[in-house]
């Protein structure tokens, strides 16, 4: 997995998804239908990480979230699952998004923009990498 350096703490840590720079309180919608499989409280309970199981082998995760769903709830594409909450060790509000296949994280971009060319995907990866470093 890709390692990034935290710009505030200075330590290296694995980064398993992409980050979207968004405003605090922004709505978060499910990217596909599925069941809420986990809602994990993190940062001392200030935020949650929400997992949606879409198929037996495919799930997505969203963080940091103020959840509006419960474990076991069925959601469809576009269902409001929560809002973005700001965490203390981030320079700006963001939404972290992960895709898991067979219990391993994978590059989420093909799932979001599968029609993009290789060059466009590389450009987006570089942009997200810079943004991730700037955010936390």
Short mmCIF file of N, CA, C and O in Angstrom, two decimals:
data_model
loop_
_atom_site.label_atom_id
_atom_site.label_comp_id
_atom_site.label_asym_id
_atom_site.label_seq_id
_atom_site.Cartn_x
_atom_site.Cartn_y
_atom_site.Cartn_z
N UNK A 1 0.83 -1.19 0.00
CA UNK A 1 0.00 0.00 0.00
C UNK A 1 0.87 1.25 0.00
O UNK A 1 1.99 1.23 0.50
N UNK A 2 0.34 2.30 -0.52
CA UNK A 2 1.07 3.56 -0.64
C UNK A 2 1.25 4.19 0.73
O UNK A 2 0.34 4.24 1.54
N UNK A 3 2.47 4.66 1.00
CA UNK A 3 2.79 5.36 2.24
C UNK A 3 2.78 6.87 1.98
O UNK A 3 3.25 7.31 0.94
N UNK A 4 2.24 7.63 2.92
CA UNK A 4 2.28 9.08 2.84
C UNK A 4 2.84 9.62 4.14
O UNK A 4 2.84 8.94 5.17
N UNK A 5 3.34 10.85 4.11
CA UNK A 5 3.86 11.52 5.29
C UNK A 5 2.81 12.50 5.79
O UNK A 5 2.33 13.34 5.04
N UNK A 6 2.45 12.36 7.05
CA UNK A 6 1.48 13.27 7.66
C UNK A 6 2.13 14.65 7.78
O UNK A 6 3.17 14.78 8.41
N UNK A 7 1.54 15.72 7.17
CA UNK A 7 2.19 17.02 7.17
C UNK A 7 2.21 17.70 8.55
O UNK A 7 3.04 18.57 8.78
N UNK A 8 1.36 17.28 9.47
CA UNK A 8 1.34 17.88 10.80
C UNK A 8 2.20 17.06 11.76
O UNK A 8 3.04 17.59 12.48
N UNK A 9 2.02 15.74 11.77
CA UNK A 9 2.74 14.87 12.69
C UNK A 9 4.11 14.45 12.17
O UNK A 9 4.99 14.11 12.95
N UNK A 10 4.27 14.42 10.84
CA UNK A 10 5.55 14.07 10.25
C UNK A 10 5.82 12.58 10.15
O UNK A 10 6.88 12.18 9.69
N UNK A 11 4.89 11.73 10.57
CA UNK A 11 5.11 10.29 10.50
C UNK A 11 4.56 9.73 9.18
O UNK A 11 3.70 10.30 8.55
N UNK A 12 5.09 8.56 8.81
CA UNK A 12 4.66 7.86 7.61
C UNK A 12 3.55 6.89 8.00
O UNK A 12 3.60 6.25 9.05
N UNK A 13 2.54 6.78 7.12
CA UNK A 13 1.46 5.84 7.38
C UNK A 13 0.87 5.37 6.05
O UNK A 13 0.98 6.06 5.04
N UNK A 14 0.24 4.19 6.04
CA UNK A 14 -0.35 3.70 4.79
C UNK A 14 -1.62 4.47 4.45
O UNK A 14 -2.42 4.77 5.33
N UNK A 15 -1.76 4.80 3.19
CA UNK A 15 -2.97 5.50 2.73
C UNK A 15 -3.64 4.59 1.71
O UNK A 15 -3.07 4.29 0.68
N UNK A 16 -4.86 4.16 2.03
CA UNK A 16 -5.50 3.10 1.26
C UNK A 16 -6.67 3.57 0.41
O UNK A 16 -7.52 2.77 0.05
N UNK A 17 -6.73 4.83 0.08
CA UNK A 17 -7.85 5.29 -0.73
C UNK A 17 -7.54 6.65 -1.33
O UNK A 17 -6.37 6.97 -1.57
N UNK A 18 -8.58 7.43 -1.55
CA UNK A 18 -8.42 8.79 -2.06
C UNK A 18 -9.19 9.74 -1.15
O UNK A 18 -10.12 9.35 -0.46
N UNK A 19 -8.77 11.00 -1.15
CA UNK A 19 -9.41 12.03 -0.34
C UNK A 19 -9.99 13.10 -1.24
O UNK A 19 -9.33 13.55 -2.18
N UNK A 20 -11.21 13.50 -0.92
CA UNK A 20 -11.87 14.58 -1.63
C UNK A 20 -11.92 15.79 -0.71
O UNK A 20 -12.42 15.68 0.42
N UNK A 21 -11.43 16.92 -1.16
CA UNK A 21 -11.52 18.15 -0.39
C UNK A 21 -12.96 18.65 -0.48
O UNK A 21 -13.45 18.95 -1.57
N UNK A 22 -13.64 18.70 0.66
CA UNK A 22 -15.05 19.10 0.70
C UNK A 22 -15.29 19.95 1.94
O UNK A 22 -14.46 19.98 2.85
N UNK A 23 -16.40 20.62 1.99
CA UNK A 23 -16.73 21.43 3.15
C UNK A 23 -17.28 20.60 4.29
O UNK A 23 -17.92 19.57 4.08
N UNK A 24 -17.01 21.06 5.50
CA UNK A 24 -17.56 20.40 6.68
C UNK A 24 -19.08 20.41 6.58
O UNK A 24 -19.68 21.41 6.21
N UNK A 25 -19.71 19.28 6.88
CA UNK A 25 -21.16 19.17 6.80
C UNK A 25 -21.67 18.76 5.43
O UNK A 25 -22.87 18.58 5.24
N UNK A 26 -20.75 18.59 4.46
CA UNK A 26 -21.17 18.17 3.12
C UNK A 26 -21.83 16.80 3.18
O UNK A 26 -21.40 15.93 3.92
N UNK A 27 -22.87 16.59 2.38
CA UNK A 27 -23.54 15.28 2.38
C UNK A 27 -22.65 14.23 1.72
O UNK A 27 -21.87 14.52 0.81
N UNK A 28 -22.78 13.01 2.21
CA UNK A 28 -22.07 11.86 1.65
C UNK A 28 -23.13 10.86 1.20
O UNK A 28 -23.98 10.45 2.00
N UNK A 29 -23.06 10.49 -0.08
CA UNK A 29 -24.03 9.56 -0.64
C UNK A 29 -23.37 8.24 -0.98
O UNK A 29 -22.21 8.20 -1.39
N UNK A 30 -24.12 7.16 -0.84
CA UNK A 30 -23.63 5.84 -1.22
C UNK A 30 -23.33 5.82 -2.71
O UNK A 30 -24.11 6.33 -3.51
N UNK A 31 -22.20 5.24 -3.08
CA UNK A 31 -21.82 5.18 -4.49
C UNK A 31 -22.45 4.00 -5.22
O UNK A 31 -22.41 3.95 -6.45
N UNK A 32 -23.02 3.06 -4.47
CA UNK A 32 -23.72 1.91 -5.05
C UNK A 32 -24.62 1.30 -3.99
O UNK A 32 -24.47 1.59 -2.80
N UNK A 33 -25.55 0.47 -4.41
CA UNK A 33 -26.45 -0.15 -3.44
C UNK A 33 -25.74 -1.21 -2.63
O UNK A 33 -24.75 -1.79 -3.08
N UNK A 34 -26.22 -1.42 -1.42
CA UNK A 34 -25.64 -2.43 -0.55
C UNK A 34 -26.17 -2.29 0.86
O UNK A 34 -27.11 -1.55 1.12
N UNK A 35 -25.54 -3.00 1.78
CA UNK A 35 -25.95 -2.97 3.17
C UNK A 35 -24.84 -2.35 4.02
O UNK A 35 -23.66 -2.59 3.77
N UNK A 36 -25.23 -1.54 4.99
CA UNK A 36 -24.24 -0.96 5.91
C UNK A 36 -23.72 -2.10 6.77
O UNK A 36 -24.45 -2.69 7.56
N UNK A 37 -22.44 -2.42 6.59
CA UNK A 37 -21.87 -3.58 7.30
C UNK A 37 -21.17 -3.19 8.59
O UNK A 37 -21.12 -3.98 9.53
N UNK A 38 -20.61 -1.97 8.64
CA UNK A 38 -19.94 -1.50 9.86
C UNK A 38 -20.04 0.01 9.95
O UNK A 38 -19.96 0.71 8.94
N UNK A 39 -20.14 0.50 11.17
CA UNK A 39 -20.01 1.92 11.49
C UNK A 39 -19.05 1.98 12.66
O UNK A 39 -19.43 1.69 13.79
N UNK A 40 -17.78 2.31 12.37
CA UNK A 40 -16.73 2.30 13.39
C UNK A 40 -16.47 3.71 13.89
O UNK A 40 -16.11 4.59 13.10
N UNK A 41 -16.64 3.93 15.19
CA UNK A 41 -16.29 5.23 15.76
C UNK A 41 -14.78 5.36 15.81
O UNK A 41 -14.08 4.42 16.17
N UNK A 42 -14.28 6.53 15.42
CA UNK A 42 -12.85 6.78 15.41
C UNK A 42 -12.59 8.16 15.98
O UNK A 42 -13.52 8.92 16.23
N UNK A 43 -11.34 8.50 16.18
CA UNK A 43 -10.95 9.81 16.75
C UNK A 43 -11.67 10.07 18.07
O UNK A 43 -12.21 11.15 18.29
N UNK A 44 -11.70 9.09 18.93
CA UNK A 44 -12.35 9.26 20.23
C UNK A 44 -13.85 9.45 20.12
O UNK A 44 -14.48 10.02 21.00
N UNK A 45 -14.44 8.96 19.02
CA UNK A 45 -15.89 9.06 18.85
C UNK A 45 -16.34 10.31 18.13
O UNK A 45 -17.53 10.52 17.94
N UNK A 46 -15.39 11.16 17.71
CA UNK A 46 -15.75 12.39 17.00
C UNK A 46 -16.16 12.14 15.56
O UNK A 46 -16.78 13.00 14.93
N UNK A 47 -15.79 11.01 15.01
CA UNK A 47 -16.07 10.70 13.61
C UNK A 47 -16.27 9.19 13.48
O UNK A 47 -15.89 8.43 14.36
N UNK A 48 -16.87 8.80 12.38
CA UNK A 48 -17.07 7.38 12.12
C UNK A 48 -16.55 7.02 10.74
O UNK A 48 -16.43 7.88 9.87
N UNK A 49 -16.22 5.75 10.59
CA UNK A 49 -15.89 5.19 9.28
C UNK A 49 -17.02 4.23 8.95
O UNK A 49 -17.32 3.32 9.73
N UNK A 50 -17.66 4.47 7.81
CA UNK A 50 -18.81 3.67 7.39
C UNK A 50 -18.39 2.72 6.27
O UNK A 50 -17.75 3.15 5.30
N UNK A 51 -18.76 1.45 6.40
CA UNK A 51 -18.49 0.44 5.38
C UNK A 51 -19.82 -0.01 4.78
O UNK A 51 -20.77 -0.30 5.51
N UNK A 52 -19.86 -0.08 3.44
CA UNK A 52 -21.04 -0.60 2.74
C UNK A 52 -20.60 -1.84 1.99
O UNK A 52 -19.66 -1.81 1.19
N UNK A 53 -21.29 -2.96 2.24
CA UNK A 53 -21.03 -4.22 1.52
C UNK A 53 -21.95 -4.24 0.31
O UNK A 53 -23.16 -4.26 0.44
N UNK A 54 -21.35 -4.22 -0.89
CA UNK A 54 -22.13 -4.16 -2.13
C UNK A 54 -22.37 -5.55 -2.72
O UNK A 54 -23.45 -5.82 -3.25
N UNK A 55 -21.36 -6.39 -2.67
CA UNK A 55 -21.46 -7.79 -3.10
C UNK A 55 -20.65 -8.59 -2.08
O UNK A 55 -19.99 -8.00 -1.22
N UNK A 56 -20.66 -9.91 -2.17
CA UNK A 56 -19.85 -10.67 -1.21
C UNK A 56 -18.36 -10.32 -1.24
O UNK A 56 -17.66 -10.51 -0.26
N UNK A 57 -17.86 -9.78 -2.36
CA UNK A 57 -16.44 -9.50 -2.48
C UNK A 57 -16.11 -8.02 -2.63
O UNK A 57 -14.93 -7.66 -2.69
N UNK A 58 -17.10 -7.14 -2.66
CA UNK A 58 -16.87 -5.71 -2.91
C UNK A 58 -17.52 -4.85 -1.84
O UNK A 58 -18.71 -5.01 -1.55
N UNK A 59 -16.72 -3.95 -1.25
CA UNK A 59 -17.27 -3.00 -0.28
C UNK A 59 -16.58 -1.65 -0.46
O UNK A 59 -15.52 -1.56 -1.07
N UNK A 60 -17.21 -0.61 0.09
CA UNK A 60 -16.62 0.73 0.09
C UNK A 60 -16.61 1.25 1.51
O UNK A 60 -17.38 0.81 2.36
N UNK A 61 -15.71 2.21 1.77
CA UNK A 61 -15.60 2.82 3.09
C UNK A 61 -15.50 4.33 2.94
O UNK A 61 -14.91 4.82 1.97
N UNK A 62 -16.04 5.06 3.93
CA UNK A 62 -16.12 6.51 3.91
C UNK A 62 -15.72 7.03 5.29
O UNK A 62 -16.19 6.53 6.30
N UNK A 63 -14.86 8.08 5.35
CA UNK A 63 -14.37 8.60 6.62
C UNK A 63 -13.88 10.03 6.41
O UNK A 63 -13.34 10.33 5.35
N UNK A 64 -13.99 10.94 7.35
CA UNK A 64 -14.68 10.95 8.64
C UNK A 64 -16.13 11.39 8.46
O UNK A 64 -16.42 12.40 7.82
N UNK A 65 -17.02 10.63 9.02
CA UNK A 65 -18.45 10.81 8.78
C UNK A 65 -19.21 11.01 10.08
O UNK A 65 -18.92 10.36 11.08
N UNK A 66 -20.19 11.89 10.03
CA UNK A 66 -21.22 11.97 11.05
C UNK A 66 -22.36 11.12 10.49
O UNK A 66 -23.08 11.56 9.59
N UNK A 67 -22.50 9.85 10.95
CA UNK A 67 -23.38 8.90 10.28
C UNK A 67 -24.87 9.22 10.41
O UNK A 67 -25.33 9.75 11.41
N UNK A 68 -25.59 8.84 9.36
CA UNK A 68 -27.06 8.94 9.31
C UNK A 68 -27.68 7.59 8.98
O UNK A 68 -28.82 7.52 8.58
N UNK A 69 -26.88 6.52 9.14
CA UNK A 69 -27.33 5.16 8.84
C UNK A 69 -26.94 4.25 10.00
O UNK A 69 -26.15 4.63 10.86
N UNK A 70 -27.49 3.04 9.97
CA UNK A 70 -27.19 2.05 11.00
C UNK A 70 -26.75 0.75 10.35
O UNK A 70 -27.13 0.45 9.21
N UNK A 71 -25.99 -0.04 11.08
CA UNK A 71 -25.57 -1.35 10.61
C UNK A 71 -26.82 -2.17 10.26
O UNK A 71 -27.79 -2.17 11.00
N UNK A 72 -26.76 -2.83 9.11
CA UNK A 72 -27.87 -3.65 8.65
C UNK A 72 -28.83 -2.93 7.72
O UNK A 72 -29.67 -3.55 7.08
N UNK A 73 -28.70 -1.61 7.63
CA UNK A 73 -29.59 -0.82 6.78
C UNK A 73 -29.22 -1.00 5.31
O UNK A 73 -28.05 -0.96 4.94
N UNK A 74 -30.23 -1.21 4.45
CA UNK A 74 -30.01 -1.30 3.01
C UNK A 74 -30.01 0.10 2.43
O UNK A 74 -30.87 0.92 2.78
N UNK A 75 -29.05 0.40 1.56
CA UNK A 75 -28.98 1.69 0.91
C UNK A 75 -28.91 1.49 -0.60
O UNK A 75 -28.44 0.45 -1.08
N UNK A 76 -29.39 2.46 -1.34
CA UNK A 76 -29.30 2.45 -2.79
C UNK A 76 -28.33 3.54 -3.21
O UNK A 76 -27.95 4.40 -2.40
N UNK A 77 -27.93 3.53 -4.47
CA UNK A 77 -27.03 4.56 -4.96
C UNK A 77 -27.66 5.93 -4.71
O UNK A 77 -28.85 6.14 -4.93
N UNK A 78 -26.87 6.82 -4.12
CA UNK A 78 -27.36 8.16 -3.82
C UNK A 78 -28.03 8.32 -2.47
O UNK A 78 -28.43 9.41 -2.11
N UNK A 79 -28.12 7.24 -1.67
CA UNK A 79 -28.68 7.36 -0.33
C UNK A 79 -27.74 8.18 0.54
O UNK A 79 -26.53 7.95 0.55
N UNK A 80 -28.28 9.15 1.28
CA UNK A 80 -27.47 9.93 2.22
C UNK A 80 -27.05 9.01 3.36
O UNK A 80 -27.89 8.47 4.07
N UNK A 81 -25.72 8.82 3.51
CA UNK A 81 -25.24 7.96 4.59
C UNK A 81 -24.67 8.77 5.76
O UNK A 81 -24.45 8.24 6.83
N UNK A 82 -24.43 10.06 5.53
CA UNK A 82 -23.92 10.91 6.60
C UNK A 82 -23.42 12.22 6.03
O UNK A 82 -23.63 12.53 4.85
N UNK A 83 -22.74 12.97 6.89
CA UNK A 83 -22.14 14.24 6.49
C UNK A 83 -20.67 14.25 6.90
O UNK A 83 -20.27 13.55 7.84
N UNK A 84 -19.89 15.06 6.20
CA UNK A 84 -18.46 15.15 6.51
C UNK A 84 -18.28 15.88 7.83
O UNK A 84 -18.88 16.92 8.07
N UNK A 85 -17.48 15.29 8.69
CA UNK A 85 -17.11 15.94 9.95
C UNK A 85 -15.61 16.17 9.94
O UNK A 85 -14.85 15.37 9.41
N UNK A 86 -15.20 17.27 10.49
CA UNK A 86 -13.77 17.61 10.48
C UNK A 86 -13.06 16.94 11.65
O UNK A 86 -13.58 16.89 12.76
N UNK A 87 -11.87 16.42 11.38
CA UNK A 87 -11.08 15.81 12.43
C UNK A 87 -9.97 16.77 12.84
O UNK A 87 -9.51 17.58 12.03
N UNK A 88 -9.53 16.70 14.08
CA UNK A 88 -8.56 17.68 14.59
C UNK A 88 -7.23 17.72 13.84
O UNK A 88 -6.67 18.78 13.65
N UNK A 89 -6.70 16.57 13.41
CA UNK A 89 -5.39 16.55 12.77
C UNK A 89 -5.48 16.59 11.24
O UNK A 89 -4.74 15.91 10.54
N UNK A 90 -6.38 17.41 10.74
CA UNK A 90 -6.50 17.63 9.30
C UNK A 90 -6.47 19.13 9.05
O UNK A 90 -7.02 19.90 9.83
N UNK A 91 -5.82 19.51 7.99
CA UNK A 91 -5.72 20.94 7.67
C UNK A 91 -7.03 21.50 7.13
O UNK A 91 -7.26 22.71 7.20
N UNK A 92 -7.87 20.64 6.58
CA UNK A 92 -9.15 21.06 6.00
C UNK A 92 -10.10 19.88 6.03
O UNK A 92 -9.67 18.73 6.10
N UNK A 93 -11.41 20.14 5.95
CA UNK A 93 -12.36 19.02 5.89
C UNK A 93 -12.16 18.22 4.60
O UNK A 93 -11.89 18.79 3.54
N UNK A 94 -12.29 16.91 4.69
CA UNK A 94 -12.12 16.04 3.54
C UNK A 94 -12.97 14.79 3.73
O UNK A 94 -13.40 14.48 4.83
N UNK A 95 -13.20 14.09 2.63
CA UNK A 95 -13.83 12.78 2.67
C UNK A 95 -12.85 11.76 2.13
O UNK A 95 -12.37 11.88 1.00
N UNK A 96 -12.52 10.78 2.95
CA UNK A 96 -11.65 9.67 2.54
C UNK A 96 -12.56 8.56 2.02
O UNK A 96 -13.55 8.20 2.65
N UNK A 97 -12.20 8.00 0.86
CA UNK A 97 -13.01 6.98 0.19
C UNK A 97 -12.13 5.80 -0.17
O UNK A 97 -11.05 5.98 -0.74
N UNK A 98 -12.58 4.60 0.18
CA UNK A 98 -11.84 3.37 -0.12
C UNK A 98 -12.74 2.38 -0.83
O UNK A 98 -13.95 2.34 -0.60
N UNK A 99 -12.14 1.54 -1.66
CA UNK A 99 -12.81 0.40 -2.28
C UNK A 99 -12.05 -0.85 -1.86
O UNK A 99 -10.83 -0.90 -1.94
N UNK A 100 -12.79 -1.85 -1.40
CA UNK A 100 -12.22 -3.12 -0.94
C UNK A 100 -12.72 -4.25 -1.84
O UNK A 100 -13.92 -4.36 -2.08
N UNK A 101 -11.80 -5.07 -2.34
CA UNK A 101 -12.15 -6.25 -3.13
C UNK A 101 -11.44 -7.43 -2.49
O UNK A 101 -10.22 -7.39 -2.29
N UNK A 102 -12.20 -8.46 -2.15
CA UNK A 102 -11.65 -9.64 -1.48
C UNK A 102 -10.84 -9.24 -0.23
O UNK A 102 -9.73 -9.72 -0.01
N UNK A 103 -11.38 -8.31 0.55
CA UNK A 103 -10.80 -7.88 1.82
C UNK A 103 -9.46 -7.15 1.67
O UNK A 103 -8.70 -7.05 2.63
N UNK A 104 -9.18 -6.63 0.49
CA UNK A 104 -7.97 -5.84 0.24
C UNK A 104 -8.38 -4.52 -0.41
O UNK A 104 -9.26 -4.50 -1.26
N UNK A 105 -7.70 -3.44 -0.03
CA UNK A 105 -8.00 -2.18 -0.68
C UNK A 105 -7.42 -2.18 -2.09
O UNK A 105 -6.37 -2.77 -2.34
N UNK A 106 -8.15 -1.52 -2.99
CA UNK A 106 -7.72 -1.39 -4.39
C UNK A 106 -7.86 0.06 -4.80
O UNK A 106 -8.49 0.86 -4.11
N UNK A 107 -7.29 0.41 -5.93
CA UNK A 107 -7.40 1.75 -6.48
C UNK A 107 -8.87 2.07 -6.73
O UNK A 107 -9.53 1.38 -7.52
N UNK A 108 -9.42 3.10 -6.07
CA UNK A 108 -10.84 3.40 -6.24
C UNK A 108 -11.19 4.11 -7.55
O UNK A 108 -12.35 4.12 -7.96
N UNK A 109 -10.21 4.69 -8.21
CA UNK A 109 -10.52 5.48 -9.41
C UNK A 109 -11.22 4.69 -10.50
O UNK A 109 -12.18 5.20 -11.09
N UNK A 110 -10.84 3.46 -10.82
CA UNK A 110 -11.57 2.74 -11.86
C UNK A 110 -13.05 2.54 -11.52
O UNK A 110 -13.89 2.47 -12.41
N UNK A 111 -13.37 2.49 -10.24
CA UNK A 111 -14.76 2.31 -9.83
C UNK A 111 -15.55 3.61 -9.96
O UNK A 111 -16.76 3.60 -10.14
N UNK A 112 -14.85 4.74 -9.85
CA UNK A 112 -15.50 6.04 -9.97
C UNK A 112 -15.50 6.56 -11.40
O UNK A 112 -16.48 7.13 -11.86
N UNK A 113 -14.38 6.36 -12.09
CA UNK A 113 -14.23 6.91 -13.43
C UNK A 113 -13.66 5.87 -14.37
O UNK A 113 -12.62 6.08 -14.98
N UNK A 114 -14.31 4.75 -14.52
CA UNK A 114 -13.81 3.66 -15.33
C UNK A 114 -13.60 4.00 -16.79
O UNK A 114 -12.83 3.37 -17.48
N UNK A 115 -14.26 5.04 -17.29
CA UNK A 115 -14.15 5.40 -18.69
C UNK A 115 -12.96 6.33 -18.98
O UNK A 115 -12.68 6.64 -20.12
N UNK A 116 -12.26 6.77 -17.94
CA UNK A 116 -11.11 7.66 -18.15
C UNK A 116 -9.97 6.89 -18.81
O UNK A 116 -9.78 5.71 -18.56
N UNK A 117 -9.19 7.59 -19.61
CA UNK A 117 -8.01 7.00 -20.23
C UNK A 117 -6.93 6.79 -19.16
O UNK A 117 -7.01 7.34 -18.06
N UNK A 118 -5.91 6.03 -19.52
CA UNK A 118 -4.79 5.80 -18.60
C UNK A 118 -4.15 7.12 -18.20
O UNK A 118 -3.86 7.35 -17.02
N UNK A 119 -3.92 8.02 -19.17
CA UNK A 119 -3.30 9.32 -18.88
C UNK A 119 -4.16 10.16 -17.94
O UNK A 119 -3.65 10.79 -17.01
N UNK A 120 -5.48 10.14 -18.16
CA UNK A 120 -6.37 10.89 -17.26
C UNK A 120 -6.35 10.30 -15.85
O UNK A 120 -6.34 11.05 -14.87
N UNK A 121 -6.33 8.98 -15.76
CA UNK A 121 -6.27 8.34 -14.43
C UNK A 121 -4.98 8.72 -13.72
O UNK A 121 -4.99 8.99 -12.52
N UNK A 122 -3.85 8.72 -14.43
CA UNK A 122 -2.57 9.10 -13.82
C UNK A 122 -2.62 10.55 -13.32
O UNK A 122 -2.11 10.86 -12.25
N UNK A 123 -3.22 11.44 -14.11
CA UNK A 123 -3.33 12.85 -13.71
C UNK A 123 -4.16 12.97 -12.43
O UNK A 123 -3.79 13.69 -11.50
N UNK A 124 -5.28 12.23 -12.36
CA UNK A 124 -6.11 12.28 -11.15
C UNK A 124 -5.37 11.68 -9.95
O UNK A 124 -5.46 12.20 -8.84
N UNK A 125 -4.65 10.60 -10.14
CA UNK A 125 -3.89 10.00 -9.05
C UNK A 125 -2.89 10.99 -8.48
O UNK A 125 -2.72 11.11 -7.27
N UNK A 126 -2.18 11.70 -9.36
CA UNK A 126 -1.22 12.70 -8.90
C UNK A 126 -1.92 13.83 -8.14
O UNK A 126 -1.44 14.28 -7.10
N UNK A 127 -3.06 14.26 -8.65
CA UNK A 127 -3.81 15.34 -7.98
C UNK A 127 -4.28 14.88 -6.60
O UNK A 127 -4.15 15.61 -5.62
N UNK A 128 -4.79 13.66 -6.50
CA UNK A 128 -5.24 13.17 -5.20
C UNK A 128 -4.08 12.96 -4.25
O UNK A 128 -4.20 13.18 -3.05
N UNK A 129 -2.94 12.55 -4.76
CA UNK A 129 -1.77 12.37 -3.92
C UNK A 129 -1.33 13.70 -3.31
O UNK A 129 -1.07 13.79 -2.12
N UNK A 130 -1.27 14.75 -4.12
CA UNK A 130 -0.91 16.07 -3.61
C UNK A 130 -1.95 16.56 -2.61
O UNK A 130 -1.63 17.11 -1.57
N UNK A 131 -3.21 16.34 -2.93
CA UNK A 131 -4.29 16.80 -2.04
C UNK A 131 -4.25 16.05 -0.73
O UNK A 131 -4.41 16.65 0.33
N UNK A 132 -4.02 14.74 -0.76
CA UNK A 132 -3.94 13.94 0.46
C UNK A 132 -2.83 14.47 1.36
O UNK A 132 -3.02 14.65 2.56
N UNK A 133 -1.67 14.75 0.80
CA UNK A 133 -0.57 15.27 1.60
C UNK A 133 -0.92 16.62 2.20
O UNK A 133 -0.60 16.91 3.35
N UNK A 134 -1.62 17.45 1.47
CA UNK A 134 -1.96 18.79 1.95
C UNK A 134 -3.03 18.74 3.05
O UNK A 134 -3.08 19.62 3.91
N UNK A 135 -3.88 17.72 3.02
CA UNK A 135 -5.01 17.69 3.96
C UNK A 135 -4.64 17.16 5.34
O UNK A 135 -5.15 17.62 6.33
N UNK A 136 -3.82 16.11 5.39
CA UNK A 136 -3.53 15.48 6.69
C UNK A 136 -2.23 14.76 6.70
O UNK A 136 -1.46 14.85 5.80
#
